[in-house]
mmCIF file with all atom_site columns, C-alpha atoms in Angstrom:
data_model
loop_
_atom_site.group_PDB
_atom_site.id
_atom_site.type_symbol
_atom_site.label_atom_id
_atom_site.label_alt_id
_atom_site.label_comp_id
_atom_site.label_asym_id
_atom_site.label_entity_id
_atom_site.label_seq_id
_atom_site.pdbx_PDB_ins_code
_atom_site.Cartn_x
_atom_site.Cartn_y
_atom_site.Cartn_z
_atom_site.occupancy
_atom_site.B_iso_or_equiv
_atom_site.pdbx_formal_charge
_atom_site.auth_seq_id
_atom_site.auth_comp_id
_atom_site.auth_asym_id
_atom_site.auth_atom_id
_atom_site.pdbx_PDB_model_num
ATOM 1  C CA . MET A 1 1  ? 0.065   -0.172  -0.002 1.00 0.00 ? 1  MET A CA 1
ATOM 2  C CA . THR A 1 2  ? 1.495   3.218   -1.095 1.00 0.00 ? 2  THR A CA 1
ATOM 3  C CA . LYS A 1 3  ? 1.405   6.810   0.572  1.00 0.00 ? 3  LYS A CA 1
ATOM 4  C CA . GLU A 1 4  ? -0.485  7.909   -2.491 1.00 0.00 ? 4  GLU A CA 1
ATOM 5  C CA . GLN A 1 5  ? -3.380  5.231   -2.082 1.00 0.00 ? 5  GLN A CA 1
ATOM 6  C CA . ILE A 1 6  ? -3.785  5.727   1.709  1.00 0.00 ? 6  ILE A CA 1
ATOM 7  C CA . ASP A 1 7  ? -3.847  9.809   0.911  1.00 0.00 ? 7  ASP A CA 1
ATOM 8  C CA . ARG A 1 8  ? -6.554  8.839   -1.684 1.00 0.00 ? 8  ARG A CA 1
ATOM 9  C CA . ILE A 1 9  ? -8.708  6.813   1.043  1.00 0.00 ? 9  ILE A CA 1
ATOM 10 C CA . ASN A 1 10 ? -8.292  9.574   3.181  1.00 0.00 ? 10 ASN A CA 1
ATOM 11 C CA . ALA A 1 11 ? -9.654  12.141  0.948  1.00 0.00 ? 11 ALA A CA 1
ATOM 12 C CA . LEU A 1 12 ? -12.400 10.100  -0.497 1.00 0.00 ? 12 LEU A CA 1
ATOM 13 C CA . ALA A 1 13 ? -13.144 9.310   3.442  1.00 0.00 ? 13 ALA A CA 1
ATOM 14 C CA . ARG A 1 14 ? -13.346 13.452  3.823  1.00 0.00 ? 14 ARG A CA 1
ATOM 15 C CA . LYS A 1 15 ? -15.376 13.935  0.722  1.00 0.00 ? 15 LYS A CA 1
ATOM 16 C CA . ALA A 1 16 ? -18.101 11.228  1.867  1.00 0.00 ? 16 ALA A CA 1
ATOM 17 C CA . LYS A 1 17 ? -18.539 13.356  4.899  1.00 0.00 ? 17 LYS A CA 1
ATOM 18 C CA . THR A 1 18 ? -19.697 16.468  2.776  1.00 0.00 ? 18 THR A CA 1
ATOM 19 C CA . PRO A 1 19 ? -22.807 17.204  1.979  1.00 0.00 ? 19 PRO A CA 1
ATOM 20 C CA . GLU A 1 20 ? -22.303 16.425  -1.830 1.00 0.00 ? 20 GLU A CA 1
ATOM 21 C CA . GLY A 1 21 ? -20.934 12.847  -0.845 1.00 0.00 ? 21 GLY A CA 1
ATOM 22 C CA . LEU A 1 22 ? -19.180 10.267  -3.216 1.00 0.00 ? 22 LEU A CA 1
ATOM 23 C CA . THR A 1 23 ? -20.168 9.766   -6.925 1.00 0.00 ? 23 THR A CA 1
ATOM 24 C CA . GLU A 1 24 ? -20.814 5.798   -7.593 1.00 0.00 ? 24 GLU A CA 1
ATOM 25 C CA . GLU A 1 25 ? -17.562 5.547   -9.268 1.00 0.00 ? 25 GLU A CA 1
ATOM 26 C CA . GLU A 1 26 ? -15.666 6.908   -5.832 1.00 0.00 ? 26 GLU A CA 1
ATOM 27 C CA . LYS A 1 27 ? -17.708 4.515   -3.977 1.00 0.00 ? 27 LYS A CA 1
ATOM 28 C CA . ALA A 1 28 ? -16.408 1.730   -6.184 1.00 0.00 ? 28 ALA A CA 1
ATOM 29 C CA . GLU A 1 29 ? -13.127 3.037   -5.828 1.00 0.00 ? 29 GLU A CA 1
ATOM 30 C CA . GLN A 1 30 ? -13.001 3.481   -2.165 1.00 0.00 ? 30 GLN A CA 1
ATOM 31 C CA . ALA A 1 31 ? -14.400 -0.223  -1.692 1.00 0.00 ? 31 ALA A CA 1
ATOM 32 C CA . VAL A 1 32 ? -11.398 -1.264  -3.893 1.00 0.00 ? 32 VAL A CA 1
ATOM 33 C CA . LEU A 1 33 ? -8.625  0.881   -1.843 1.00 0.00 ? 33 LEU A CA 1
ATOM 34 C CA . ARG A 1 34 ? -10.100 -0.180  1.542  1.00 0.00 ? 34 ARG A CA 1
ATOM 35 C CA . GLN A 1 35 ? -9.914  -3.959  0.547  1.00 0.00 ? 35 GLN A CA 1
ATOM 36 C CA . ALA A 1 36 ? -6.420  -3.428  -0.815 1.00 0.00 ? 36 ALA A CA 1
ATOM 37 C CA . TYR A 1 37 ? -5.647  -1.621  2.684  1.00 0.00 ? 37 TYR A CA 1
ATOM 38 C CA . ILE A 1 38 ? -7.248  -4.818  4.854  1.00 0.00 ? 38 ILE A CA 1
ATOM 39 C CA . ASP A 1 39 ? -5.205  -7.289  2.964  1.00 0.00 ? 39 ASP A CA 1
ATOM 40 C CA . ALA A 1 40 ? -1.902  -5.463  3.275  1.00 0.00 ? 40 ALA A CA 1
ATOM 41 C CA . VAL A 1 41 ? -2.584  -4.721  7.157  1.00 0.00 ? 41 VAL A CA 1
ATOM 42 C CA . LEU A 1 42 ? -3.331  -8.649  7.292  1.00 0.00 ? 42 LEU A CA 1
ATOM 43 C CA . GLY A 1 43 ? -0.692  -9.477  5.510  1.00 0.00 ? 43 GLY A CA 1
ATOM 44 C CA . ASN A 1 44 ? 2.094   -7.419  7.653  1.00 0.00 ? 44 ASN A CA 1
ATOM 45 C CA . LEU A 1 45 ? 0.024   -9.127  10.839 1.00 0.00 ? 45 LEU A CA 1
ATOM 46 C CA . LYS A 1 46 ? 0.608   -12.729 9.230  1.00 0.00 ? 46 LYS A CA 1
ATOM 47 C CA . SER A 1 47 ? 3.974   -11.821 8.544  1.00 0.00 ? 47 SER A CA 1
ATOM 48 C CA . GLN A 1 48 ? 4.710   -10.459 11.951 1.00 0.00 ? 48 GLN A CA 1
ATOM 49 C CA . LEU A 1 49 ? 3.182   -13.826 13.551 1.00 0.00 ? 49 LEU A CA 1
ATOM 50 C CA . ASP A 1 50 ? 5.068   -16.212 11.422 1.00 0.00 ? 50 ASP A CA 1
ATOM 51 C CA . ASN A 1 51 ? 8.345   -14.584 12.926 1.00 0.00 ? 51 ASN A CA 1
ATOM 52 C CA . THR A 1 52 ? 7.178   -14.674 16.507 1.00 0.00 ? 52 THR A CA 1
ATOM 53 C CA . TYR A 1 53 ? 8.548   -17.161 18.953 1.00 0.00 ? 53 TYR A CA 1
ATOM 54 C CA . LEU A 1 54 ? 7.240   -17.794 22.799 1.00 0.00 ? 54 LEU A CA 1
ATOM 55 C CA . VAL A 1 55 ? 10.154  -18.451 25.154 1.00 0.00 ? 55 VAL A CA 1
ATOM 56 C CA . ASP A 1 56 ? 8.970   -21.002 28.111 1.00 0.00 ? 56 ASP A CA 1
ATOM 57 C CA . GLU A 1 57 ? 10.615  -20.904 31.640 1.00 0.00 ? 57 GLU A CA 1
ATOM 58 C CA . GLN A 1 58 ? 13.701  -22.987 30.808 1.00 0.00 ? 58 GLN A CA 1
ATOM 59 C CA . GLY A 1 59 ? 14.577  -20.381 27.661 1.00 0.00 ? 59 GLY A CA 1
ATOM 60 C CA . ASN A 1 60 ? 13.521  -22.698 25.145 1.00 0.00 ? 60 ASN A CA 1
ATOM 61 C CA . LYS A 1 61 ? 12.013  -21.160 22.070 1.00 0.00 ? 61 LYS A CA 1
ATOM 62 C CA . ARG A 1 62 ? 9.226   -22.536 20.027 1.00 0.00 ? 62 ARG A CA 1
ATOM 63 C CA . LYS A 1 63 ? 7.296   -20.953 16.984 1.00 0.00 ? 63 LYS A CA 1
ATOM 64 C CA . LEU A 1 64 ? 3.781   -19.833 17.336 1.00 0.00 ? 64 LEU A CA 1
ATOM 65 C CA . LYS A 1 65 ? 1.487   -22.578 15.679 1.00 0.00 ? 65 LYS A CA 1
ATOM 66 C CA . GLU A 1 66 ? -1.647  -21.524 13.614 1.00 0.00 ? 66 GLU A CA 1
ATOM 67 C CA . LYS A 1 67 ? -4.844  -22.144 15.575 1.00 0.00 ? 67 LYS A CA 1
ATOM 68 C CA . GLU A 1 68 ? -6.876  -24.965 13.897 1.00 0.00 ? 68 GLU A CA 1
ATOM 69 C CA . GLY A 1 69 ? -10.854 -24.074 13.225 1.00 0.00 ? 69 GLY A CA 1
#
């Protein structure tokens, strides 16, 4: 997600709060940009969790496991 995309998300959010609101094309663009932002955040979180280890009382490290279900 680039700075320009985040700036565009913010600009559309500000415009949506005005009396004129968003056009249908802008609403569609906003939905696409929001989904891209969510995907980027989830990808970063998954990457961070993939590199997280738990350390027990004896100092042994073990990798986090994916939760089933």
